[in-house]
GROMACS .gro file of C-alpha atoms in nm:
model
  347
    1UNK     CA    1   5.636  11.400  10.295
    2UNK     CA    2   5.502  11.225  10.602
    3UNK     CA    3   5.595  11.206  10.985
    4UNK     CA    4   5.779  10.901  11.145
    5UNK     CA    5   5.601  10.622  11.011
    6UNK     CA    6   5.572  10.456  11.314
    7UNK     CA    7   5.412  10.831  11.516
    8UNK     CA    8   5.134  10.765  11.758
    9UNK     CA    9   4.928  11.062  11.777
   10UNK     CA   10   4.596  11.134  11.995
   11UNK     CA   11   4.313  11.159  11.729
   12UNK     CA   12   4.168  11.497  11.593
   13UNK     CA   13   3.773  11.478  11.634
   14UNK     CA   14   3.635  11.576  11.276
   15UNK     CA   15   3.276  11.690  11.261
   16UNK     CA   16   3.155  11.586  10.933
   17UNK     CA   17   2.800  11.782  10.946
   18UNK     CA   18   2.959  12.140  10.901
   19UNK     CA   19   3.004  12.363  10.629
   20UNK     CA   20   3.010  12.121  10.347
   21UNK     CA   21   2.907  11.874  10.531
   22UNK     CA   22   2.939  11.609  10.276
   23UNK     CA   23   3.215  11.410  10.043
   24UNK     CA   24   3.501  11.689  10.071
   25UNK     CA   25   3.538  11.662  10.464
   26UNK     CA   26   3.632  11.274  10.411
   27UNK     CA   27   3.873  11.354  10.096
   28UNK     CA   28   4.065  11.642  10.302
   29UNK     CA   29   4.023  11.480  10.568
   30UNK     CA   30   4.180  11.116  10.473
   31UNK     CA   31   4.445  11.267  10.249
   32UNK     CA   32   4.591  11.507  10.517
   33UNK     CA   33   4.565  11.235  10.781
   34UNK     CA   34   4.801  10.960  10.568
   35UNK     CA   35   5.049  11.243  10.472
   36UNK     CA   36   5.070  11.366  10.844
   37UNK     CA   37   5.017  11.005  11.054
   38UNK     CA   38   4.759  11.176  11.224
   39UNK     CA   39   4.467  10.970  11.341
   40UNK     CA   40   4.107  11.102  11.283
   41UNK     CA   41   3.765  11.055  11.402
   42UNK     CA   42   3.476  11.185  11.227
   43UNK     CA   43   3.146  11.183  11.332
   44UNK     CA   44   2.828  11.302  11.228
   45UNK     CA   45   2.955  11.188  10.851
   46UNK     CA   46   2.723  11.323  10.596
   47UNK     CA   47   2.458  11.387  10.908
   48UNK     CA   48   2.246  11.661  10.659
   49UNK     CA   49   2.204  11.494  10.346
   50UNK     CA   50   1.917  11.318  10.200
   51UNK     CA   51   2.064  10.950  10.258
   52UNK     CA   52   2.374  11.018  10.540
   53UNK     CA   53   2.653  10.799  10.592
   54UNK     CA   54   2.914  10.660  10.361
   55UNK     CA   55   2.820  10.607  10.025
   56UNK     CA   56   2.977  10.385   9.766
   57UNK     CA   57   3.211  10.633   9.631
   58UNK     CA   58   3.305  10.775   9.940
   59UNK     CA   59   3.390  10.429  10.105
   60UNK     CA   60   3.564  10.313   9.803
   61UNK     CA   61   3.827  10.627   9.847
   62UNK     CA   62   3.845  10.579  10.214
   63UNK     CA   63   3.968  10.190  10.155
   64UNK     CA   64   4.186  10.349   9.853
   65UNK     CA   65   4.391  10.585  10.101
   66UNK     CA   66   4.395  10.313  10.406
   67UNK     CA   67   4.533  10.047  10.165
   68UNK     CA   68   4.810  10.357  10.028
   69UNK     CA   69   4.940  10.380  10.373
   70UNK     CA   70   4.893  10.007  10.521
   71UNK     CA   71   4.671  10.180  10.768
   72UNK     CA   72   4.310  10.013  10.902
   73UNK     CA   73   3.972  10.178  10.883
   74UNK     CA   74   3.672  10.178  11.158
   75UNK     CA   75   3.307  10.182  11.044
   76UNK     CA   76   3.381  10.176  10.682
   77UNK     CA   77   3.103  10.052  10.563
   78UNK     CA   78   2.797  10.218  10.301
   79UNK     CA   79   2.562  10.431  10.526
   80UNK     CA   80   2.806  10.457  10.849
   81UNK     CA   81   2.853  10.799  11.004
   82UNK     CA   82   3.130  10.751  11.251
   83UNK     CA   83   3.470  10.651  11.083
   84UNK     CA   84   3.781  10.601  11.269
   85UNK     CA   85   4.138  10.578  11.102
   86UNK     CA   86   4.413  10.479  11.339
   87UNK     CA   87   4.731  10.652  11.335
   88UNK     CA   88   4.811  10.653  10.952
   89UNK     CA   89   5.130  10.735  10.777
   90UNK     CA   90   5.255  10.671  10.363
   91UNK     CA   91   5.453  10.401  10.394
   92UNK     CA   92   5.860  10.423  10.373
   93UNK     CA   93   5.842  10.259  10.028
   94UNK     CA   94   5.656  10.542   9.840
   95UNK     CA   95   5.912  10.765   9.980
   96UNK     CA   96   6.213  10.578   9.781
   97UNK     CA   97   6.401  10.770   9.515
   98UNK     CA   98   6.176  10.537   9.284
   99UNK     CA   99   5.866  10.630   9.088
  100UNK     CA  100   5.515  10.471   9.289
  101UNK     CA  101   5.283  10.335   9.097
  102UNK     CA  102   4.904  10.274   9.135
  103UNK     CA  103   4.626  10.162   8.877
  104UNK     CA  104   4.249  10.327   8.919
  105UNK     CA  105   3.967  10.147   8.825
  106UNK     CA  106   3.639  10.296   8.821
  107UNK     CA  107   3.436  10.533   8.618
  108UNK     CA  108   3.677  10.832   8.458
  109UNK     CA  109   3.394  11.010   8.298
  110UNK     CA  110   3.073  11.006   8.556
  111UNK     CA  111   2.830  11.252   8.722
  112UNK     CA  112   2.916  11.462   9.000
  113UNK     CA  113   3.307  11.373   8.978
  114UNK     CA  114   3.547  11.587   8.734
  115UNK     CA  115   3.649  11.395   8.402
  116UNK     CA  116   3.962  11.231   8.405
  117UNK     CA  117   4.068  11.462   8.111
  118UNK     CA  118   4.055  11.764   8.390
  119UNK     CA  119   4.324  11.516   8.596
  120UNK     CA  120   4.512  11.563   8.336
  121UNK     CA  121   4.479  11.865   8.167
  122UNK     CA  122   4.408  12.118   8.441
  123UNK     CA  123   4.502  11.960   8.752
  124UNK     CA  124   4.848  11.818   8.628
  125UNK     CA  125   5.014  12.134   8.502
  126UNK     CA  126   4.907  12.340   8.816
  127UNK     CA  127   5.027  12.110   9.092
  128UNK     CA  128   5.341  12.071   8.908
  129UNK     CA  129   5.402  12.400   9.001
  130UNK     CA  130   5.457  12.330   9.344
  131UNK     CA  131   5.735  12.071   9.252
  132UNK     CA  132   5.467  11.725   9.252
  133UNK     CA  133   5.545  11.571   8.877
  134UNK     CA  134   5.305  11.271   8.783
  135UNK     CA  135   5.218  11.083   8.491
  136UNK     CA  136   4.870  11.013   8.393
  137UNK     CA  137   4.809  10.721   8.170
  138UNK     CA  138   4.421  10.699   8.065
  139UNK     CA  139   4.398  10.288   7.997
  140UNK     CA  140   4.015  10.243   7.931
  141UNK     CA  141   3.739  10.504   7.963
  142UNK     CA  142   3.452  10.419   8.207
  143UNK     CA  143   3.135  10.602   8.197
  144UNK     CA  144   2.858  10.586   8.447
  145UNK     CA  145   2.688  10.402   8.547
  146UNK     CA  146   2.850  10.103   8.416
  147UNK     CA  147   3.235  10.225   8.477
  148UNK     CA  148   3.482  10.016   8.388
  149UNK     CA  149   3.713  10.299   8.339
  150UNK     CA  150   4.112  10.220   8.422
  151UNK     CA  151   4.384  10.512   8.481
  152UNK     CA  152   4.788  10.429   8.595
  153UNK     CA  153   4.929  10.721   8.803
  154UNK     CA  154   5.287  10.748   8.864
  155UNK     CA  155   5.447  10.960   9.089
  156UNK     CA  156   5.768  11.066   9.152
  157UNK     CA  157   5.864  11.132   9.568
  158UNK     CA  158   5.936  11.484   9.661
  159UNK     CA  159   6.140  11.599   9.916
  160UNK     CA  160   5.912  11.911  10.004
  161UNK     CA  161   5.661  12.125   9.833
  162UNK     CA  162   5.735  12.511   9.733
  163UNK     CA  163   5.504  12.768   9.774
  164UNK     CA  164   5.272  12.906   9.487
  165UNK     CA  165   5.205  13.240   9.361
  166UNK     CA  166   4.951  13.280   9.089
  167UNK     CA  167   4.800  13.639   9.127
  168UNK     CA  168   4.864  13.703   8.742
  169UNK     CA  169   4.600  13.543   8.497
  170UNK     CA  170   4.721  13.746   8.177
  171UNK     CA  171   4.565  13.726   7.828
  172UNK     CA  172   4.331  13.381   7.746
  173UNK     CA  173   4.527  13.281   7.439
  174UNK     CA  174   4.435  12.937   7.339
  175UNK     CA  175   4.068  12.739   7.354
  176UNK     CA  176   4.039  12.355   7.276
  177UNK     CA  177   3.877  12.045   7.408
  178UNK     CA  178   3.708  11.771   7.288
  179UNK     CA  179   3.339  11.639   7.252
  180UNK     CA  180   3.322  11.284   7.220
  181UNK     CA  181   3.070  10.982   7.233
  182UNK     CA  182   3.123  10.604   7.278
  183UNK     CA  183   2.932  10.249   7.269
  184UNK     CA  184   2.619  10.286   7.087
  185UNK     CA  185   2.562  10.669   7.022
  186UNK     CA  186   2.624  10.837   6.718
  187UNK     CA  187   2.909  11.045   6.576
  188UNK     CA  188   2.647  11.315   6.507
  189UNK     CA  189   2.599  11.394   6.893
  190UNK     CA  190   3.001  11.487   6.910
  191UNK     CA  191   2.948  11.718   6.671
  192UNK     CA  192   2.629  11.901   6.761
  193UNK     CA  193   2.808  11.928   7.117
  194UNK     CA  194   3.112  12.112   6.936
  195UNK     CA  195   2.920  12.306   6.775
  196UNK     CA  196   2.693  12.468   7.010
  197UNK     CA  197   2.985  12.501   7.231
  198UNK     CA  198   3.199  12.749   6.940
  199UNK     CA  199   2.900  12.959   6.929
  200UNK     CA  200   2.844  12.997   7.307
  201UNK     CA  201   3.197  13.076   7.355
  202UNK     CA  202   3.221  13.319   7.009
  203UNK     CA  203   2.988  13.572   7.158
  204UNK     CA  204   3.223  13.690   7.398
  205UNK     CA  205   3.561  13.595   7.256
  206UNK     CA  206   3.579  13.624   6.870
  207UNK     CA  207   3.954  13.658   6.831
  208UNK     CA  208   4.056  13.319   6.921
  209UNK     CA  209   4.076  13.008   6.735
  210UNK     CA  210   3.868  12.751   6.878
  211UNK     CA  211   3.957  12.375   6.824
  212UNK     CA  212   3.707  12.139   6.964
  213UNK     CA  213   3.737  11.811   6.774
  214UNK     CA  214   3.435  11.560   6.744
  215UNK     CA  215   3.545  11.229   6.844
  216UNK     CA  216   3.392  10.878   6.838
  217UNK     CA  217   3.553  10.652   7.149
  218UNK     CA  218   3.543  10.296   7.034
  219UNK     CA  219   3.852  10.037   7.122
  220UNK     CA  220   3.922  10.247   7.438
  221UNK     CA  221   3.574  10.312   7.613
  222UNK     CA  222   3.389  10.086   7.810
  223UNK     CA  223   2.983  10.135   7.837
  224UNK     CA  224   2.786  10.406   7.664
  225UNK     CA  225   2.817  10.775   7.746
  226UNK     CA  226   2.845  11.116   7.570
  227UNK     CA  227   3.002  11.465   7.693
  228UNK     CA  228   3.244  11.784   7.611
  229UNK     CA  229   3.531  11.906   7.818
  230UNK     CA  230   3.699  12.283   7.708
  231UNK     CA  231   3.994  12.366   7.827
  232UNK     CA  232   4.110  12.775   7.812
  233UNK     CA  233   4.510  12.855   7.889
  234UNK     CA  234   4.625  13.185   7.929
  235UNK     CA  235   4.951  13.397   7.852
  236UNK     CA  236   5.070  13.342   8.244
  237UNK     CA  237   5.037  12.953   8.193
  238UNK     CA  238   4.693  12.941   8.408
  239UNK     CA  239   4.457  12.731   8.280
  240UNK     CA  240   4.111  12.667   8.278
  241UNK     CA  241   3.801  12.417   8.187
  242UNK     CA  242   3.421  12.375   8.145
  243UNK     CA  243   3.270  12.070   8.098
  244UNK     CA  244   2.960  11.862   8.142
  245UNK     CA  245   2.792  11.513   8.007
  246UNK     CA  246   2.501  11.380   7.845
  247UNK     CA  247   2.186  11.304   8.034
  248UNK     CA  248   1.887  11.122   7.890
  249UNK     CA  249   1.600  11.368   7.769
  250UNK     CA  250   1.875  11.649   7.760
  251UNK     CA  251   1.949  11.776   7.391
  252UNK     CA  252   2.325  11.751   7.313
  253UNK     CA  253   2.308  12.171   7.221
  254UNK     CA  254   2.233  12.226   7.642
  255UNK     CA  255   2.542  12.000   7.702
  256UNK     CA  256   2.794  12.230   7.476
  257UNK     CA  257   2.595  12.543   7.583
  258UNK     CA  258   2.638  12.437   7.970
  259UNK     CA  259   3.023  12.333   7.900
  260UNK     CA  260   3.079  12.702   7.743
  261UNK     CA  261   2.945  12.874   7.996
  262UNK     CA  262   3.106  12.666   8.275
  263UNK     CA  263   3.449  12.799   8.107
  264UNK     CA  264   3.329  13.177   8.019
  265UNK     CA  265   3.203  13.213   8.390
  266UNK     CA  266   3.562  13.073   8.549
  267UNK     CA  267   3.746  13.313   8.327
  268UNK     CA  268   3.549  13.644   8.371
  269UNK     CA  269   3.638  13.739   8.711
  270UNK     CA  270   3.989  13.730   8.615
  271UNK     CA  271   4.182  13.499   8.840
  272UNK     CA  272   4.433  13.225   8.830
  273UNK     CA  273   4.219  12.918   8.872
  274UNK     CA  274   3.856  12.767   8.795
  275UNK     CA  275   3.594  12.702   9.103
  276UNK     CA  276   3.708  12.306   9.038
  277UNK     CA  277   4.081  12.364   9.101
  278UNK     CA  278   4.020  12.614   9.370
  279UNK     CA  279   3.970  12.399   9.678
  280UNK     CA  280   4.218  12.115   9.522
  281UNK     CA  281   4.483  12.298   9.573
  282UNK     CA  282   4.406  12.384   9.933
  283UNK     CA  283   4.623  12.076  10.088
  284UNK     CA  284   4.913  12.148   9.844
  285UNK     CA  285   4.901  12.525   9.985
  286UNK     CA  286   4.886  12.370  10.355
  287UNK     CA  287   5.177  12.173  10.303
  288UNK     CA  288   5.441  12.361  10.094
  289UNK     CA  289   5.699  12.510  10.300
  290UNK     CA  290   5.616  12.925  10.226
  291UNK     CA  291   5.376  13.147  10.181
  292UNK     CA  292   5.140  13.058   9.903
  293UNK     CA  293   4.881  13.303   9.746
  294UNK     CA  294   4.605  13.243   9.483
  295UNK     CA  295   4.408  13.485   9.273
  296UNK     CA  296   4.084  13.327   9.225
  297UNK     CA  297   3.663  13.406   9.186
  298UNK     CA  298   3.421  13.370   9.469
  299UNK     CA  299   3.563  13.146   9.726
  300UNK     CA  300   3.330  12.839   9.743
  301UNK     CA  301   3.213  12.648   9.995
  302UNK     CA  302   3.425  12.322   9.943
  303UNK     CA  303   3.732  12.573   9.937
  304UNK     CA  304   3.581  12.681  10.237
  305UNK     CA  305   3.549  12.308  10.417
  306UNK     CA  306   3.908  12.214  10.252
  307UNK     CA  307   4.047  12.500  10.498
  308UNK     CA  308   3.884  12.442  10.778
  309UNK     CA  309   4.007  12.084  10.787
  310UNK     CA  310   4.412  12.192  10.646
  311UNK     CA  311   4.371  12.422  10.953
  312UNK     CA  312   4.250  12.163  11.173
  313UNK     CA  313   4.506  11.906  11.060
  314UNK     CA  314   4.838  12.088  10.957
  315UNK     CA  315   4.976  12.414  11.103
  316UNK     CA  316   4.907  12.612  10.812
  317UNK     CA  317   4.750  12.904  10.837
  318UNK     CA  318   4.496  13.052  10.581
  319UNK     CA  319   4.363  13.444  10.507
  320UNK     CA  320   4.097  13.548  10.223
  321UNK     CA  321   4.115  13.903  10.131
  322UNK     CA  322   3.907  14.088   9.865
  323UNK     CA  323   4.134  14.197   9.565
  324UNK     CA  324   4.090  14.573   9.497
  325UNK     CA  325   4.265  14.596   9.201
  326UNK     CA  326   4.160  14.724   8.846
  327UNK     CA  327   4.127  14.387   8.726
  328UNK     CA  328   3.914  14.258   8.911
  329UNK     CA  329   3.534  14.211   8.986
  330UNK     CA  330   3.292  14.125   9.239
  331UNK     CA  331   3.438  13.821   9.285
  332UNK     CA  332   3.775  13.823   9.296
  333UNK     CA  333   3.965  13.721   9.628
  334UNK     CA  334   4.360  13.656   9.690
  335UNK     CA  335   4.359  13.289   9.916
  336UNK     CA  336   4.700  13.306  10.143
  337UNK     CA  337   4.867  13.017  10.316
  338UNK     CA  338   5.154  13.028  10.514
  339UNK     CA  339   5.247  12.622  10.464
  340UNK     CA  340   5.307  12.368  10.759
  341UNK     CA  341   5.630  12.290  10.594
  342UNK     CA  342   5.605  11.926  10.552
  343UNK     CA  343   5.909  11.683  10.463
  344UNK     CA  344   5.949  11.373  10.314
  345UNK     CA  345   6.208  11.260  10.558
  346UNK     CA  346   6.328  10.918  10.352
  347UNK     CA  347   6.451  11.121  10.055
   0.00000   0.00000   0.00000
């Protein structure tokens, strides 16, 4: 799904001190800028946090989408707030009628950054509904701050994306996940996390069985870590998660308590996707040819920022309305798109 390859375009000035003002204007802002070929400047990068500028992670997935598309990067480096990428498009190779490949290497379980597990278990099986099919291999867990964790996409080329409709959340009808430690902590942690996690989740829904396994990571986990992810799936096929790791001085109880309640308070207000997914699928709404509409809780403000960039960098065109019906609460919106359209013109 890209433009010519070889498409000069006059660059779209990106200010990246509004709204979110942080990591989410470079991610939308990158991604939609290889698909397209659009070249970007952003300035002001990160201009109201604490320590603005690039930082590590943030120039690490900058280089990862320039080196995707062969394209070149200006001011990438840690603590710069003026980046320049120069007319970038995917290159014609990932468009074959062949699978592309790319390994990860990093941290898959670290602070601040979903765990890979929600790649794979959430993210995956919603995306695939607008016709993008990957595979997700997790080679070696990472944790932070050490990482060292290793993860081999594949991806299969698409000719365009179809629009989404996912105003129907149904019954929740299954709850599992999996609390797990590796390196040097104890078994016993896993289990407390489990545990305090059931109960949290058993005073609002007792009917349900609720399998969240204890595990001890040892041949496949590199550095020492500790967490719980839960993942909730309802009768429509939406699906859910909560999750959150160990931090020093925190007792393992808080992590399965904060984990349940992550997952009770994305399932309450009775929409289609968690506050995680939410602004993810912004760019695959922006793209697919159609009008795409989401049921989801209070729009946040990285959903927020993800629009206003799709809007800046596609033609797509984005409305939030308040959903009046029966179902729903407070906090229940409908996000419509009516997609750019894009096409992957080498399939």
């Amino acid at each position: 799904m890209c433009t010519d390859c070889k498409m000069e375009s006059s660059a779209v000035e990106i200010d990246g001190s509004v709204m979110e003002g942080g990591g989410q204007i470079l991610r939308v802002s990158a991604a939609l800028s290889c698909i397209t070929g659009s070249s970007i400047n952003i300035s002001k990068v990160r201009a109201g946090r604490s320590t603005p500028g690039l930082r590590p992670q943030h120039l690490s997935g900058l280089q990862l989408v320039s080196d995707l598309c062969s394209g070149s990067l200006q001011g990438a480096a840690i603590g710069s707030t003026d980046i320049m990428c120069p007319s970038v498009a995917l290159p014609c190779a990932l468009y074959s009628d062949a699978s592309s490949q790319l390994i990860l290497k990093g941290g898959t379980n670290a602070e601040m950054a979903p765990q890979i597990d929600y790649t794979v278990k959430v993210f995956k099986p919603m995306v695939e509904r607008f016709g993008v099919h990957f595979d997700c291999d997790i080679r070696m867990r990472g944790y932070y701050p050490k990482g060292g964790g290793e993860v081999m996409v594949t991806v299969n080329p698409v000719k365009e994306l179809q629009p989404v409709v996912m105003t129907e959340r149904g019954n929740i009808t299954k709850i599992y996940g999996r609390a797990f430690v590796a390196g040097v902590l104890p078994y016993k942690l896993a289990k407390d996390m489990s545990a305090a996690a059931v109960r949290t989740i058993r005073k609002e829904i007792k009917e349900l069985y609720i399998n969240i396994p204890a595990l001890q990571e040892k041949e496949k986990a590199c550095g020492n870590g500790n967490g719980i992810i839960i993942i909730a799936e309802s009768s429509t096929g939406c699906v859910f998660a909560g999750s959150a790791l160990g931090k020093k001085g925190v007792y393992v109880d808080k992590i399965g308590i904060e984990a349940a309640e992550m997952l009770l308070r994305n399932i309450r207000h009775n929409g289609c996707v968690d506050e995680f997914l939410q602004d993810q699928l912004i760019i695959f709404m922006a793209l697919a040819k159609g009008t795409s509409r989401i049921r989801t809780g209070a729009v946040t403000l990285h959903t927020q920022t993800a629009i206003h960039i799709a809007e800046q960098l596609t033609q797509a065109k984005f409305t939030i309305t308040k959903s009046e019906d029966e179902l729903s609460s407070d906090d229940t919106f409908i996000i419509e798109c009516e997609g750019s359209g894009a096409v992957n013109k080498h399939l």
